[in-house]
CSV table of C-alpha atoms in Angstrom, one decimal:
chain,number,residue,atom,x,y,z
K,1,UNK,CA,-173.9,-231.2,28.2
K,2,UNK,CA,-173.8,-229.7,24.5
K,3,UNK,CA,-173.4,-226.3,24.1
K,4,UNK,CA,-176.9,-226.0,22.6
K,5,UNK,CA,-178.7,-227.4,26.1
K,6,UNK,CA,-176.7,-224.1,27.6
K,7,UNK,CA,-178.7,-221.2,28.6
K,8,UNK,CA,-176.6,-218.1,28.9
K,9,UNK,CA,-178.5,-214.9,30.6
K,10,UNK,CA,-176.8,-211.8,29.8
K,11,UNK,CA,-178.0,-208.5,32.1
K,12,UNK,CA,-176.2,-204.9,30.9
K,13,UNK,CA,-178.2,-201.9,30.4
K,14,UNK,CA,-175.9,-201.0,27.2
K,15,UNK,CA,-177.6,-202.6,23.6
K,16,UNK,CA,-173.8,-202.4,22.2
K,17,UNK,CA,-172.5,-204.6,25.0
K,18,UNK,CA,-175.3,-207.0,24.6
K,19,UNK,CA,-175.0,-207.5,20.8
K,20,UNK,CA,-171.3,-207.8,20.9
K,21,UNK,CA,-171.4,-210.6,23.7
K,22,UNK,CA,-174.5,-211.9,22.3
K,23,UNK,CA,-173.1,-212.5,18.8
K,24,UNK,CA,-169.9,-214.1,20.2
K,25,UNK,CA,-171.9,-216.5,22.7
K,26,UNK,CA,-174.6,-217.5,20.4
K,27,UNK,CA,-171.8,-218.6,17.9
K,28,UNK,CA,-170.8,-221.0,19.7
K,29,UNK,CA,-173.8,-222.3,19.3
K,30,UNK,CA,-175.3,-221.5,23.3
K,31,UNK,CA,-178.5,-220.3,23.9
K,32,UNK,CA,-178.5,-216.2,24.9
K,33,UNK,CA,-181.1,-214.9,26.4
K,34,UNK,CA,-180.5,-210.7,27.2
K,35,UNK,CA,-182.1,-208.4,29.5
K,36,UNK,CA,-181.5,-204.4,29.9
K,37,UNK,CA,-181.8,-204.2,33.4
K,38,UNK,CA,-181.2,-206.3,36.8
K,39,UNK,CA,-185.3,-206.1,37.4
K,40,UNK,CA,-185.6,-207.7,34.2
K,41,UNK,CA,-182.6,-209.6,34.4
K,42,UNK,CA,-184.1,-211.1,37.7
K,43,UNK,CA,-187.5,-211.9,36.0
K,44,UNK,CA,-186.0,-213.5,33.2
K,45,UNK,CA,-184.0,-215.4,35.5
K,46,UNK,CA,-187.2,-216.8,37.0
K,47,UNK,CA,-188.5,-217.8,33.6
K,48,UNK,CA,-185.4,-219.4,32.1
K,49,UNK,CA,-183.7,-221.0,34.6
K,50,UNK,CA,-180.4,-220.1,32.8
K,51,UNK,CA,-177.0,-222.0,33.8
K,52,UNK,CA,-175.1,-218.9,33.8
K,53,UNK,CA,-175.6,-215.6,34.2
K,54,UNK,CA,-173.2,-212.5,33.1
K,55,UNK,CA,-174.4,-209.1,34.4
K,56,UNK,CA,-173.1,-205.7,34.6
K,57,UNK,CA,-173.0,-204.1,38.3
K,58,UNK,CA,-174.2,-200.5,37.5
K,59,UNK,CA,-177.7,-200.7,35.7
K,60,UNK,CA,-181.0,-198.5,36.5
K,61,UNK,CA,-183.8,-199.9,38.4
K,62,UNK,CA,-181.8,-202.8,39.8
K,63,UNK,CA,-178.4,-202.9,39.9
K,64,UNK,CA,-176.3,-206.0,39.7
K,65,UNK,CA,-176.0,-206.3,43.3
K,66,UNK,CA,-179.0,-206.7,44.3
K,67,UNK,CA,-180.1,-208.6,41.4
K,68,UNK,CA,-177.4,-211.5,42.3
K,69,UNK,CA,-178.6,-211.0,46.1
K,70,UNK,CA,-182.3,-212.0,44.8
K,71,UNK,CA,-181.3,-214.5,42.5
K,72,UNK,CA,-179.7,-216.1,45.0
K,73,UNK,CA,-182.3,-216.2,47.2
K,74,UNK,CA,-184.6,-217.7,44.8
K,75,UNK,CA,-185.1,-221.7,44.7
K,76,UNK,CA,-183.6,-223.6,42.2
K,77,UNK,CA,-181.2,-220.4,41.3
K,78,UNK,CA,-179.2,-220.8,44.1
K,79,UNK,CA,-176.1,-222.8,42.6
K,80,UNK,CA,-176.9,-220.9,39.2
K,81,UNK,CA,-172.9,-219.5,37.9
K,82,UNK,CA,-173.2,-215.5,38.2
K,83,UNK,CA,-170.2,-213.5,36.7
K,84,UNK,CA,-170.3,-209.7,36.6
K,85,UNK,CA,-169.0,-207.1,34.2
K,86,UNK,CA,-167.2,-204.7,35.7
K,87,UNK,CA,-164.7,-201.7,34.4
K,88,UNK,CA,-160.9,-202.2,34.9
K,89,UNK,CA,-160.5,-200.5,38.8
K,90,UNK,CA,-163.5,-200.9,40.1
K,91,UNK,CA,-161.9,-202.9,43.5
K,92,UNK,CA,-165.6,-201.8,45.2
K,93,UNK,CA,-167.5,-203.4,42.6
K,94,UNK,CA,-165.8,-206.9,42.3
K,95,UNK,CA,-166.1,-207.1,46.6
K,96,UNK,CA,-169.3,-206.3,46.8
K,97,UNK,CA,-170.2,-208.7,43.3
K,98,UNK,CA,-168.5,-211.2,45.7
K,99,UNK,CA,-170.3,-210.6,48.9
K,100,UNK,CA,-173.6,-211.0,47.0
K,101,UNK,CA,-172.9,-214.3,45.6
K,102,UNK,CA,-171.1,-214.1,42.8
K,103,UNK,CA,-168.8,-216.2,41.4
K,104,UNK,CA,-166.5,-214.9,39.2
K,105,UNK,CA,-166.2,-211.5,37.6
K,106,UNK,CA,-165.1,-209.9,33.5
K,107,UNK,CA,-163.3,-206.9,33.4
K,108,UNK,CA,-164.7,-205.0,30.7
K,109,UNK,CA,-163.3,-204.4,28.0
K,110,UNK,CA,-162.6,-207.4,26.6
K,111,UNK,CA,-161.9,-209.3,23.9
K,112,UNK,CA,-164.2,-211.5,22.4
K,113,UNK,CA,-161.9,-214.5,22.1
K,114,UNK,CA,-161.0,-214.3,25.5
K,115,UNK,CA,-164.9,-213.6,26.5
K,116,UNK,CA,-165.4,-217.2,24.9
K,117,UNK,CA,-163.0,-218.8,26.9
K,118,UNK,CA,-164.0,-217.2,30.0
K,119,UNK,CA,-167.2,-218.5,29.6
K,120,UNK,CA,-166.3,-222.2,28.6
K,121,UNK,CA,-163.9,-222.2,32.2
K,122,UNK,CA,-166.9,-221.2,34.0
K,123,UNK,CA,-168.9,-223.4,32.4
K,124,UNK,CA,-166.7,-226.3,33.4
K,125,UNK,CA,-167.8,-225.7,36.9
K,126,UNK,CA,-171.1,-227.0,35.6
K,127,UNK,CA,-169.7,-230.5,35.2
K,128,UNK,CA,-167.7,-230.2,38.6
K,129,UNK,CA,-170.9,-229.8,40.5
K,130,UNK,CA,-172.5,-233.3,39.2
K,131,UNK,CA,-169.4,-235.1,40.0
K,132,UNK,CA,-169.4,-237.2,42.9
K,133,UNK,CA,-165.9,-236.4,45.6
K,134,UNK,CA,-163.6,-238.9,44.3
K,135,UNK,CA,-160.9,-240.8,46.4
K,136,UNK,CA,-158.2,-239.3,44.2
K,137,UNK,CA,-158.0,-236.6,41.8
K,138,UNK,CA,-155.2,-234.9,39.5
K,139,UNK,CA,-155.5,-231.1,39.7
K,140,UNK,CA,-152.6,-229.9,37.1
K,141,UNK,CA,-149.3,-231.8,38.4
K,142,UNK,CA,-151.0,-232.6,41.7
K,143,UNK,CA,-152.7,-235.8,42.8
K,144,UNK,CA,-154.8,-235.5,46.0
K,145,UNK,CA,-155.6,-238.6,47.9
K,146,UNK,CA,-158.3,-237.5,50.0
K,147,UNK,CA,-158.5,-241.1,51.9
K,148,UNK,CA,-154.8,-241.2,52.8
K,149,UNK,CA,-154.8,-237.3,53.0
K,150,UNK,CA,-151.5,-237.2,51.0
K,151,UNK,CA,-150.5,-235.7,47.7
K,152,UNK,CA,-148.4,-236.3,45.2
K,153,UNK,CA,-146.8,-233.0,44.0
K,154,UNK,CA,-144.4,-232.9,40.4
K,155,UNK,CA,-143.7,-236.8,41.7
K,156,UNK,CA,-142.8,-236.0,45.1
K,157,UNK,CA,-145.2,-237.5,47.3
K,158,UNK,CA,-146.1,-235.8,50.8
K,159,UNK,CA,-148.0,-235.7,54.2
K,160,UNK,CA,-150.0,-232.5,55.0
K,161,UNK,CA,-151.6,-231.2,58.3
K,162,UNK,CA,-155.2,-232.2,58.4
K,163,UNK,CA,-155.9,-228.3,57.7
K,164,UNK,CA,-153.6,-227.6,55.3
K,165,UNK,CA,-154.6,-230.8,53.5
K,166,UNK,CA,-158.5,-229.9,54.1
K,167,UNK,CA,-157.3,-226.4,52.7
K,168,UNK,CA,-155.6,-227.3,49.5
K,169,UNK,CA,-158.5,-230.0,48.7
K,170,UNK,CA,-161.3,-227.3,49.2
K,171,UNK,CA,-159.3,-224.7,46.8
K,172,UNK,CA,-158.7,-227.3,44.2
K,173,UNK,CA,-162.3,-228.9,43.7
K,174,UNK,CA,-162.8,-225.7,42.1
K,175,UNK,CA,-159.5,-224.3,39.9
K,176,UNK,CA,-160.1,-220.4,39.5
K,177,UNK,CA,-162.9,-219.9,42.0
K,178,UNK,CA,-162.4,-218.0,44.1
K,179,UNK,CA,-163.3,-219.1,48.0
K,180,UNK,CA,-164.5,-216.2,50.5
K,181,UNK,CA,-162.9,-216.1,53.4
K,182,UNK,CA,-166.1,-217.1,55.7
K,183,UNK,CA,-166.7,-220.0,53.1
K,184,UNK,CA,-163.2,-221.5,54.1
K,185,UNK,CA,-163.4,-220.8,57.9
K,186,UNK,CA,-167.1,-222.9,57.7
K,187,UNK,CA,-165.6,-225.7,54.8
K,188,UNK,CA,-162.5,-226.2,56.6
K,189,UNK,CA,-162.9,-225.5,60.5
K,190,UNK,CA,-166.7,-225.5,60.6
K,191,UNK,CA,-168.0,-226.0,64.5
K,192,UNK,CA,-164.6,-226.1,65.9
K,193,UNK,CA,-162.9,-223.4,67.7
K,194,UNK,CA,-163.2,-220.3,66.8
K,195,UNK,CA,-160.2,-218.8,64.4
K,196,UNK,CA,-159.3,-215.7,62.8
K,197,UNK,CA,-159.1,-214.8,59.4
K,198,UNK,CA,-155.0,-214.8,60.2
K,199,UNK,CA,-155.5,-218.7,60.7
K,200,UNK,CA,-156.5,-219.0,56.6
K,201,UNK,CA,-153.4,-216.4,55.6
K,202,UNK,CA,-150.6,-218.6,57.9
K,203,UNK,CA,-152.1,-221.8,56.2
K,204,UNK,CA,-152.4,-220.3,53.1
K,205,UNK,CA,-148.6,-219.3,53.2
K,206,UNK,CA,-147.9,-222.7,54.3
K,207,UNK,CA,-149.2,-223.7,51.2
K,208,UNK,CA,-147.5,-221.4,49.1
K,209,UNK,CA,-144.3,-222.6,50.4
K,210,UNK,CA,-144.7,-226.6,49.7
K,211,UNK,CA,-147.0,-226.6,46.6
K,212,UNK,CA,-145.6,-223.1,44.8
K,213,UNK,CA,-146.3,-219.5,45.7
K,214,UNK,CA,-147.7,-219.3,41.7
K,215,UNK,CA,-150.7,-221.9,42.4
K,216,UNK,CA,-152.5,-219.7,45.1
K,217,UNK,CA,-154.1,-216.1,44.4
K,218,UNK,CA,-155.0,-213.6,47.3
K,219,UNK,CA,-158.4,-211.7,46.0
K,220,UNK,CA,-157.9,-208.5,47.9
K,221,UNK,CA,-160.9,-208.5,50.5
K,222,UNK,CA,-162.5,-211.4,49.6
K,223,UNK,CA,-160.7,-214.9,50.0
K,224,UNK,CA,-158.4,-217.0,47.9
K,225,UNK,CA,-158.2,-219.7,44.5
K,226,UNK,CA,-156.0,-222.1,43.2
K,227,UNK,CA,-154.9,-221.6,39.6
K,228,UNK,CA,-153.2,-224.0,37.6
């Protein structure tokens, strides 16, 4: 998909933020669309149909909370990509952005370079989604064989636990996403019996120890990603 068949929704209640983003997003030749509010954010959301969505968490009328909670709920924008803006600190905000659906969230401020690139590696989830679950794939040095469930880590291949295994392939489909907690207990251990939330941290660590402690990130109250 060319960058001009991209719709890009941007929801922040300041005119500075969205001319600044705006100019940057629309140079690289994607389609911006802006709204001033997370009512009108969610009614130009209906309309456009965009194929990602940036919005800012405090705004009047709607904030972004409950403007990601309704998009969500509306057909064809469930799998839309929703990142919020949120202020350097704000723990609360990026939980609850997470617990409403999101997918990823921009700490504000931030440059415009790195805005761009932000954007593209959400994007990239775009072409994930359409891809069929292939046999084998290469994730950084890493090369999953999901029918043999082995892997093949720095040239070192390996057996895992059926979990662990189920674990590591759910985190990777998705570098830099981060999983919720509830998501992983349902991907990974579905109907079976019921675990804790300890059961994700002691595979998790697991993990850590035979892949590398640098490839897995803990997001403080809301679940875990693979980074590369």
């Amino acid at each position: 998909m060319k960058n001009k068949d991209i719709k890009i929704l941007l929801v922040d209640d300041e005119p500075d933020i969205l001319e600044i983003i705006g100019y940057n997003l629309s140079a690289e030749g994607y389609e911006v669309i802006t709204a001033k509010n997370g009512a009108d954010g969610l009614a130009k959301a209906k309309r456009k149909s965009p194929h990602l969505i940036i919005m800012d968490v405090m705004m009047p009328e709607m904030d972004g909370i409950e403007a990601c909670e309704q998009i969500r709920n509306t057909p064809g924008l469930e799998d839309t990509i929703i990142a919020f803006l949120t202020a350097r600190g704000e723990d609360y905000s990026q939980v609850a952005g997470f617990d409403a659906g999101a997918d990823d969230y921009i700490t504000k401020p931030i440059k415009p370079k790195v805005l761009v690139s932000k954007v593209k590696a959400l994007l990239r989830r775009l072409k994930d989604d359409t891809k069929e679950v292939e046999d084998i794939v290469k994730v950084g040095e890493i090369v999953i064989n999901r029918e043999e469930y082995k892997i093949v880590n720095n040239g070192e291949e390996m057996v895992l636990p059926r979990k662990e295994f189920e674990l590591l392939s759910l985190l990777t489909s998705k570098p830099n996403k981060v999983f919720k907690r509830e998501v992983i207990l349902d991907k990974v251990w579905g109907n079976e019996v019921v675990v804790g939330g300890r059961t994700i941290d002691v595979h998790i660590r697991k993990l850590r120890e035979k892949i590398g402690d640098d490839h897995f990130k803990t997001v403080k109250g809301v679940g875990y990603k693979f980074v590369l």
